[in-house]
Amino acid sequence: MLLSGYDPVVYSRILTSLTLAFHIIFATIGVGVPLMIALAEWIGLKRNDEHYLLMARRWARGFVITVAVGVVTGTAIGLQLSLLWPSFMRVAGQSIALPLFMETFAFFFEAIFLGIYLYTWDRFRSRMVHFWLLIPVVIGSSASAFFITVVNAFMNAPAGVTVKDGKIIDISPFGAMLSPAMPTKVSHVLITAYATCAFVLAAISAWSLLKGRQHVYYKKALKLTMVSAFVFLIGSAIIGDLSGKYLANYQPEKLAAMEWHFETSKQAPLVLGGVLTKDNEIKYGLTIPYALSILAHGTPNAEVTGLNDIPADEHPPLWIHYLFDMKMALVALMTLISSVFMLVLWRKRSLAYTSKWLLRAVILAAPVAMLTIEHGWIFSEVGRQPWILHGIMKTSEGATASGHVDTMLVVFALLYLVLGVTAVRVLIKMFSSNRAEDEIKARGIEGGEEQ
Amino acid sequence: MSYEVLGITVLWVFLFGYLIVASIDFGAGFFSYYSTITGKRHLIHNIIERYLSPVWEVTNVFLVFFFVGIVGFFPDTAYYYGTALLVPGSVAVVLLAIRGSYYAFNAYGSKKNNSIYILLYGASGLLIPASLSTVMTISEGGYIDVDPAGKVTFLYAKLFTSTYSWSVVLLALVSVLYISAMFLSYYAKRANDRSAFEVVRRYALAWSAPTILSSLLVFFAIRGHNAEHFAKLQSHAWMFVASFACFLMAVYLVWTRKRLGLAFIFVMLQFGFAFFGYGAAHLPYILYPYLTIHDNFTSQPMAIALISVFILGLLLLIPSLYLLMRLFLFDAKYVQGKRAK
């Protein structure tokens, strides 16, 4: 045993979070990169520019490695749901089997066409045929993110079910998919995945430019990815605001805990930073008057529910405030970097590809974006504790009672460590031994028009 | 047909699909490794890679489909199997993870073949059928204990000392190698790759007798373990006779080097008859004697929704799978390696 007492609930929670934290890195890449590949291939075909086609090809090559890890860790979490949370899955099987089932179909569809896409680059007379093969991959990957987030939305705000004495008695399968949390969650997950992948791909080209490799290929790649990242970032900001308004209406305890809002009041202020004392006093925080009311309901005079009106055993942990503040700081950093890049690109284009500081900032934005994804999920998941099914089932009731969860935790931690390290090594080797400019030369590609 | 039977049939079909495609995949991985250490890799490597590369991802989905589907239709399975299978299930997941990712690392990542990657990939391929077959074993009952409060305990000692469980593991291992070699014979013949064909044909013939012997062993073991099931198996005896006839046909065709495609269809029929005969005799139990398909079946609207989505899904999947097969299995130029990637 690792700790003094063996508690399967605690270990199940740690193991599930570990698997998900590792999986979402690859899942996010799996959702966003196909879209970027499609964009590059589309531009390449439309402009008849071989550089963009090569870009699609190189991204696809690296993508396969991440897909492999994504698929196997996705299988892991799929099975772990039943292995670690058998009582929860008994209930989930009744209520949300449908989106889980549809997710598998989407995954199936994506898997088939990804296999075809990767092996038919030069197989069709019309290159558009090959491009169209990518559309099912993009649809499949986004649809599986859609459906699995629908499941998560149900856990946050169950809908389409009648609950009596804490038991689900009547289910409408499609109604359960239309949880009030669904629209904001799904759109937020999708668009932030797109933004993150754009940043990750941008960092790769920025890295090459910073190393002094001035081929026009990297400039085209950097411009495409950074413009996409900027657009997706604006989208996520709008959806993020809608998510706040959703919380105020449906999960007020989460909003109250994340903003340390104790007394229900009108004209509620927003607290940035600060520390909480033992008697729930906020010290050193920066208070912005009215901001919470505006965030929650769109008007400064709106009433915001405070934690004191919520039973104490249903309070989420109060440290999610720090998580939320950190998340906002990370978002601010990304926004700053991409806005500055856009500004430079617009006013003084050549500087965008040569300024060392700007390129370094672009590289920094990639880990920041991935960190924000992790952060957002931890915040969202911890914020709905103690519930596994909001208002229906508490997390402690859903976990397995089986022994050996602690041993399994060690086994899986080792597995993810090995997989993570090898995947990164393989990816680095794959691209450092075959640089874009070498491949351009080897393939005899003429330079497309100068950007 | 009631929704329950329809549901379990759908799932059983997917499990059968997984059995076939995964066996080809697992066996191919092992042969690929085995041929490396015996110095025959150059003979069969190309054939194996050309088949596996576009399909390895699809294989996994059949399994995911099955376990997501069974929890959807029969939510109680999550409770019983989930609690009991924590360790064997996690072992299977770890092996699947190592196998899937190291395949990709080797096939797409490294220019030269990395021998550690091949070892991890090949060896895990044989251990996975063994760990997955535990599920089949415990479904016969006798390996888990449920106390009156509903708490499930898995009896490891019983599983490890039981003749029945070891005979199932043996059957799983042997049939993986047999199915895979039979398929690769067909694929190599189509590719006009004579030397590869001779290698995999020998594998196929070598594993045919052990396959039948271990199937008989499972029959005898089940008789001692679960007499009720054994009696039901006898009432489906014709299916097992048909299975044996298909086996003879398949081996005869491979022996005479004729019509290898038909031979593989006979292999599928052989396992189809045996698998569905076994499944039919197992009904109505999902987990003997605690869980039948009628206990806590999902609500009627959910069952209808799942089946409708399933049919719609098939309308999407069948043409896509057909396209995949046409491009990589039935396209002679691709199989012979004459097409550029």
Short mmCIF file of C-alpha atoms in Angstrom, two decimals, chain B residues 18-281:
data_model
loop_
_atom_site.label_atom_id
_atom_site.label_comp_id
_atom_site.label_asym_id
_atom_site.label_seq_id
_atom_site.Cartn_x
_atom_site.Cartn_y
_atom_site.Cartn_z
CA TYR B 18 -13.09 -8.48 -33.17
CA LEU B 19 -12.08 -12.12 -32.78
CA ILE B 20 -11.30 -12.39 -36.49
CA VAL B 21 -9.61 -9.04 -37.14
CA ALA B 22 -7.75 -9.01 -33.84
CA SER B 23 -6.52 -12.56 -34.33
CA ILE B 24 -5.09 -11.64 -37.71
CA ASP B 25 -3.49 -8.60 -36.15
CA PHE B 26 -2.11 -10.28 -33.00
CA GLY B 27 -0.86 -13.30 -34.90
CA ALA B 28 0.76 -11.14 -37.58
CA GLY B 29 2.59 -9.22 -34.87
CA PHE B 30 3.88 -12.42 -33.37
CA PHE B 31 4.93 -13.90 -36.74
CA SER B 32 6.64 -10.67 -37.58
CA TYR B 33 8.63 -10.94 -34.35
CA TYR B 34 9.22 -14.68 -34.75
CA SER B 35 10.47 -14.23 -38.30
CA THR B 36 12.91 -11.59 -37.04
CA ILE B 37 14.54 -13.93 -34.54
CA THR B 38 14.59 -16.83 -37.01
CA GLY B 39 16.05 -14.68 -39.76
CA LYS B 40 13.07 -14.90 -42.11
CA ARG B 41 11.86 -11.37 -41.63
CA HIS B 42 12.82 -10.27 -45.13
CA LEU B 43 10.50 -12.94 -46.51
CA ILE B 44 7.23 -12.02 -44.85
CA HIS B 45 7.71 -8.52 -43.46
CA ASN B 46 6.39 -6.64 -46.48
CA ILE B 47 3.21 -8.68 -46.69
CA ILE B 48 2.41 -8.15 -43.03
CA GLU B 49 3.12 -4.45 -43.11
CA ARG B 50 1.13 -3.81 -46.25
CA TYR B 51 -1.93 -5.37 -44.70
CA LEU B 52 -1.62 -4.00 -41.17
CA SER B 53 -0.74 -0.37 -41.78
CA PRO B 54 -4.13 0.87 -42.96
CA VAL B 55 -6.25 -1.31 -40.64
CA TRP B 56 -4.55 -1.46 -37.23
CA GLU B 57 -6.68 1.38 -35.87
CA VAL B 58 -9.95 -0.16 -36.98
CA THR B 59 -9.25 -3.37 -35.06
CA ASN B 60 -9.33 -1.59 -31.74
CA VAL B 61 -12.72 -0.08 -32.43
CA PHE B 62 -14.44 -3.47 -32.58
CA LEU B 63 -13.42 -4.07 -28.99
CA VAL B 64 -14.41 -0.60 -27.80
CA PHE B 65 -17.72 -1.05 -29.55
CA PHE B 66 -18.35 -4.28 -27.70
CA PHE B 67 -17.68 -3.01 -24.22
CA VAL B 68 -19.47 0.27 -24.69
CA GLY B 69 -22.43 -1.59 -26.20
CA ILE B 70 -22.71 -4.19 -23.47
CA VAL B 71 -22.81 -1.56 -20.74
CA GLY B 72 -25.45 0.30 -22.74
CA PHE B 73 -27.72 -2.68 -23.21
CA PHE B 74 -26.98 -4.48 -19.95
CA PRO B 75 -25.89 -1.89 -17.37
CA ASP B 76 -25.47 -4.52 -14.64
CA THR B 77 -22.55 -6.06 -16.52
CA ALA B 78 -20.57 -2.93 -15.63
CA TYR B 79 -21.21 -3.61 -11.98
CA TYR B 80 -20.33 -7.32 -11.90
CA TYR B 81 -17.61 -7.53 -14.52
CA GLY B 82 -16.21 -4.10 -13.71
CA THR B 83 -15.64 -4.98 -10.07
CA ALA B 84 -14.34 -8.47 -10.77
CA LEU B 85 -12.10 -7.64 -13.69
CA LEU B 86 -10.09 -4.73 -12.29
CA VAL B 87 -6.77 -6.54 -12.42
CA PRO B 88 -7.12 -8.75 -15.54
CA GLY B 89 -8.89 -5.88 -17.35
CA SER B 90 -6.15 -3.41 -16.48
CA VAL B 91 -3.49 -5.89 -17.60
CA ALA B 92 -5.27 -6.23 -20.93
CA VAL B 93 -5.47 -2.44 -21.27
CA VAL B 94 -1.77 -2.02 -20.55
CA LEU B 95 -0.87 -4.69 -23.10
CA LEU B 96 -3.18 -3.20 -25.72
CA ALA B 97 -1.64 0.21 -25.09
CA ILE B 98 1.91 -1.05 -25.46
CA ARG B 99 1.06 -3.03 -28.54
CA GLY B 100 -0.89 -0.32 -30.38
CA SER B 101 1.53 2.48 -29.73
CA TYR B 102 4.71 0.52 -30.39
CA TYR B 103 3.30 -0.69 -33.65
CA ALA B 104 2.84 2.91 -34.72
CA PHE B 105 6.21 3.98 -33.32
CA ASN B 106 7.91 1.28 -35.34
CA ALA B 107 5.87 1.47 -38.53
CA TYR B 108 5.70 5.24 -38.88
CA GLY B 109 8.33 6.56 -36.53
CA SER B 110 11.63 4.84 -37.05
CA LYS B 111 13.23 4.45 -40.43
CA LYS B 112 15.00 1.27 -39.46
CA ASN B 113 13.11 -1.39 -37.56
CA ASN B 114 13.74 -1.02 -33.87
CA SER B 115 14.17 -4.48 -32.34
CA ILE B 116 12.86 -3.46 -28.89
CA TYR B 117 9.74 -2.02 -30.47
CA ILE B 118 9.21 -5.24 -32.44
CA LEU B 119 9.66 -7.34 -29.33
CA LEU B 120 7.16 -5.26 -27.32
CA TYR B 121 4.72 -5.37 -30.19
CA GLY B 122 5.08 -9.07 -30.95
CA ALA B 123 5.13 -10.40 -27.41
CA SER B 124 2.21 -8.32 -26.16
CA GLY B 125 0.16 -9.67 -29.08
CA LEU B 126 0.23 -13.13 -27.58
CA LEU B 127 -0.47 -12.06 -24.02
CA ILE B 128 -3.54 -10.00 -24.92
CA PRO B 129 -5.69 -12.96 -26.08
CA ALA B 130 -4.75 -14.74 -22.88
CA SER B 131 -5.80 -11.84 -20.67
CA LEU B 132 -8.96 -11.08 -22.65
CA SER B 133 -10.04 -14.71 -22.55
CA THR B 134 -10.38 -14.39 -18.76
CA VAL B 135 -13.67 -12.62 -19.42
CA MET B 136 -14.98 -15.69 -21.25
CA THR B 137 -13.79 -17.89 -18.42
CA ILE B 138 -15.43 -15.97 -15.60
CA SER B 139 -18.70 -15.77 -17.53
CA GLU B 140 -19.05 -19.49 -16.80
CA GLY B 141 -19.37 -18.72 -13.12
CA GLY B 142 -17.41 -20.14 -10.23
CA TYR B 143 -14.64 -17.54 -10.26
CA ILE B 144 -16.38 -14.71 -8.50
CA ASP B 145 -18.19 -14.55 -5.23
CA VAL B 146 -21.14 -12.24 -4.56
CA ASP B 147 -22.09 -11.76 -0.91
CA PRO B 148 -25.70 -11.04 0.15
CA ALA B 149 -25.00 -7.29 0.24
CA GLY B 150 -24.03 -7.45 -3.43
CA LYS B 151 -20.29 -7.03 -2.96
CA VAL B 152 -18.34 -8.76 -5.72
CA THR B 153 -15.04 -10.54 -5.03
CA PHE B 154 -12.86 -12.08 -7.70
CA LEU B 155 -11.35 -15.45 -6.73
CA TYR B 156 -7.87 -15.26 -8.25
CA ALA B 157 -6.68 -18.55 -6.77
CA LYS B 158 -9.58 -20.44 -8.31
CA LEU B 159 -8.96 -18.94 -11.73
CA PHE B 160 -5.26 -19.75 -11.71
CA THR B 161 -5.73 -23.34 -10.60
CA SER B 162 -8.65 -24.23 -12.85
CA THR B 163 -8.26 -26.61 -15.79
CA TYR B 164 -11.06 -24.86 -17.61
CA SER B 165 -9.46 -21.40 -17.48
CA TRP B 166 -6.13 -22.73 -18.77
CA SER B 167 -7.79 -24.64 -21.60
CA VAL B 168 -9.52 -21.42 -22.69
CA VAL B 169 -6.20 -19.55 -22.61
CA LEU B 170 -4.62 -22.30 -24.69
CA LEU B 171 -7.44 -22.23 -27.22
CA ALA B 172 -7.20 -18.43 -27.48
CA LEU B 173 -3.45 -18.51 -28.12
CA VAL B 174 -3.52 -21.32 -30.63
CA SER B 175 -6.47 -20.00 -32.61
CA VAL B 176 -4.91 -16.55 -32.88
CA LEU B 177 -1.89 -18.07 -34.59
CA TYR B 178 -4.02 -20.35 -36.75
CA ILE B 179 -6.45 -17.64 -37.94
CA SER B 180 -3.64 -15.23 -38.61
CA ALA B 181 -1.53 -17.70 -40.58
CA MET B 182 -4.54 -18.76 -42.63
CA PHE B 183 -5.27 -15.14 -43.51
CA LEU B 184 -1.66 -14.33 -44.31
CA SER B 185 -1.53 -17.35 -46.62
CA TYR B 186 -4.40 -15.90 -48.58
CA TYR B 187 -2.83 -12.44 -48.60
CA ALA B 188 0.60 -13.69 -49.66
CA LYS B 189 -0.91 -15.77 -52.45
CA ARG B 190 -2.76 -12.71 -53.74
CA ALA B 191 0.46 -10.76 -53.65
CA ASN B 192 2.10 -13.48 -55.78
CA ASP B 193 4.79 -13.61 -53.14
CA ARG B 194 5.83 -17.25 -53.33
CA SER B 195 8.48 -17.31 -50.64
CA ALA B 196 6.25 -15.51 -48.13
CA PHE B 197 3.39 -17.81 -49.01
CA GLU B 198 5.44 -20.94 -48.30
CA VAL B 199 6.47 -19.59 -44.89
CA VAL B 200 3.01 -18.63 -43.71
CA ARG B 201 1.43 -21.76 -45.21
CA ARG B 202 3.68 -23.85 -43.01
CA TYR B 203 2.63 -21.79 -39.99
CA ALA B 204 -1.03 -22.30 -40.88
CA LEU B 205 -0.77 -26.06 -41.23
CA ALA B 206 1.35 -26.36 -38.11
CA TRP B 207 -1.24 -24.57 -35.98
CA SER B 208 -4.30 -26.37 -37.37
CA ALA B 209 -4.07 -29.57 -35.32
CA PRO B 210 -3.44 -27.77 -31.99
CA THR B 211 -6.49 -25.59 -32.70
CA ILE B 212 -8.84 -28.55 -32.97
CA LEU B 213 -7.25 -30.36 -30.05
CA SER B 214 -7.55 -27.37 -27.75
CA SER B 215 -11.19 -26.86 -28.78
CA LEU B 216 -11.88 -30.44 -27.71
CA LEU B 217 -10.05 -29.76 -24.47
CA VAL B 218 -12.32 -26.79 -23.75
CA PHE B 219 -15.35 -29.02 -24.31
CA PHE B 220 -14.14 -31.53 -21.78
CA ALA B 221 -13.16 -28.86 -19.31
CA ILE B 222 -16.56 -27.16 -19.52
CA ARG B 223 -18.20 -30.48 -18.78
CA GLY B 224 -16.40 -30.66 -15.49
CA HIS B 225 -16.89 -26.96 -14.71
CA ASN B 226 -20.46 -26.13 -15.68
CA ALA B 227 -22.62 -29.18 -16.38
CA GLU B 228 -25.68 -27.09 -17.24
CA HIS B 229 -23.84 -25.27 -19.99
CA PHE B 230 -22.37 -28.50 -21.27
CA ALA B 231 -25.84 -30.01 -21.62
CA LYS B 232 -26.97 -26.97 -23.62
CA LEU B 233 -23.91 -27.18 -25.82
CA GLN B 234 -24.93 -30.71 -26.75
CA SER B 235 -28.33 -29.53 -27.93
CA HIS B 236 -26.49 -27.24 -30.39
CA ALA B 237 -24.23 -30.08 -31.44
CA TRP B 238 -24.86 -29.61 -35.17
CA MET B 239 -23.14 -26.22 -35.08
CA PHE B 240 -19.96 -27.76 -33.77
CA VAL B 241 -20.11 -30.52 -36.36
CA ALA B 242 -20.50 -27.86 -39.06
CA SER B 243 -17.58 -25.99 -37.55
CA PHE B 244 -15.41 -29.10 -37.77
CA ALA B 245 -16.44 -29.70 -41.40
CA CYS B 246 -15.42 -26.12 -42.27
CA PHE B 247 -12.10 -26.68 -40.54
CA LEU B 248 -11.44 -29.76 -42.69
CA MET B 249 -12.30 -27.87 -45.87
CA ALA B 250 -10.06 -24.94 -44.94
CA VAL B 251 -7.07 -27.13 -44.14
CA TYR B 252 -7.60 -29.20 -47.29
CA LEU B 253 -7.57 -26.07 -49.48
CA VAL B 254 -4.43 -24.68 -47.88
CA TRP B 255 -2.77 -28.12 -48.07
CA THR B 256 -3.42 -28.31 -51.82
CA ARG B 257 -2.52 -24.58 -52.26
CA LYS B 258 -5.83 -23.95 -53.99
CA ARG B 259 -8.46 -21.20 -53.61
CA LEU B 260 -7.00 -19.52 -50.55
CA GLY B 261 -9.77 -16.93 -50.38
CA LEU B 262 -12.36 -19.65 -50.05
CA ALA B 263 -10.15 -21.34 -47.47
CA PHE B 264 -10.24 -18.22 -45.31
CA ILE B 265 -14.02 -18.00 -45.65
CA PHE B 266 -14.12 -21.56 -44.29
CA VAL B 267 -11.92 -20.48 -41.39
CA MET B 268 -14.38 -17.70 -40.59
CA LEU B 269 -17.28 -20.14 -40.83
CA GLN B 270 -15.43 -22.59 -38.63
CA PHE B 271 -15.03 -20.02 -35.87
CA GLY B 272 -18.44 -18.51 -36.62
CA PHE B 273 -20.28 -21.77 -36.01
CA ALA B 274 -18.29 -22.54 -32.88
CA PHE B 275 -18.55 -19.00 -31.50
CA PHE B 276 -22.27 -18.60 -32.10
CA GLY B 277 -22.96 -22.18 -30.95
CA TYR B 278 -21.11 -21.43 -27.74
CA GLY B 279 -22.92 -18.10 -27.36
CA ALA B 280 -26.37 -19.56 -27.98
CA ALA B 281 -25.76 -22.29 -25.41
#
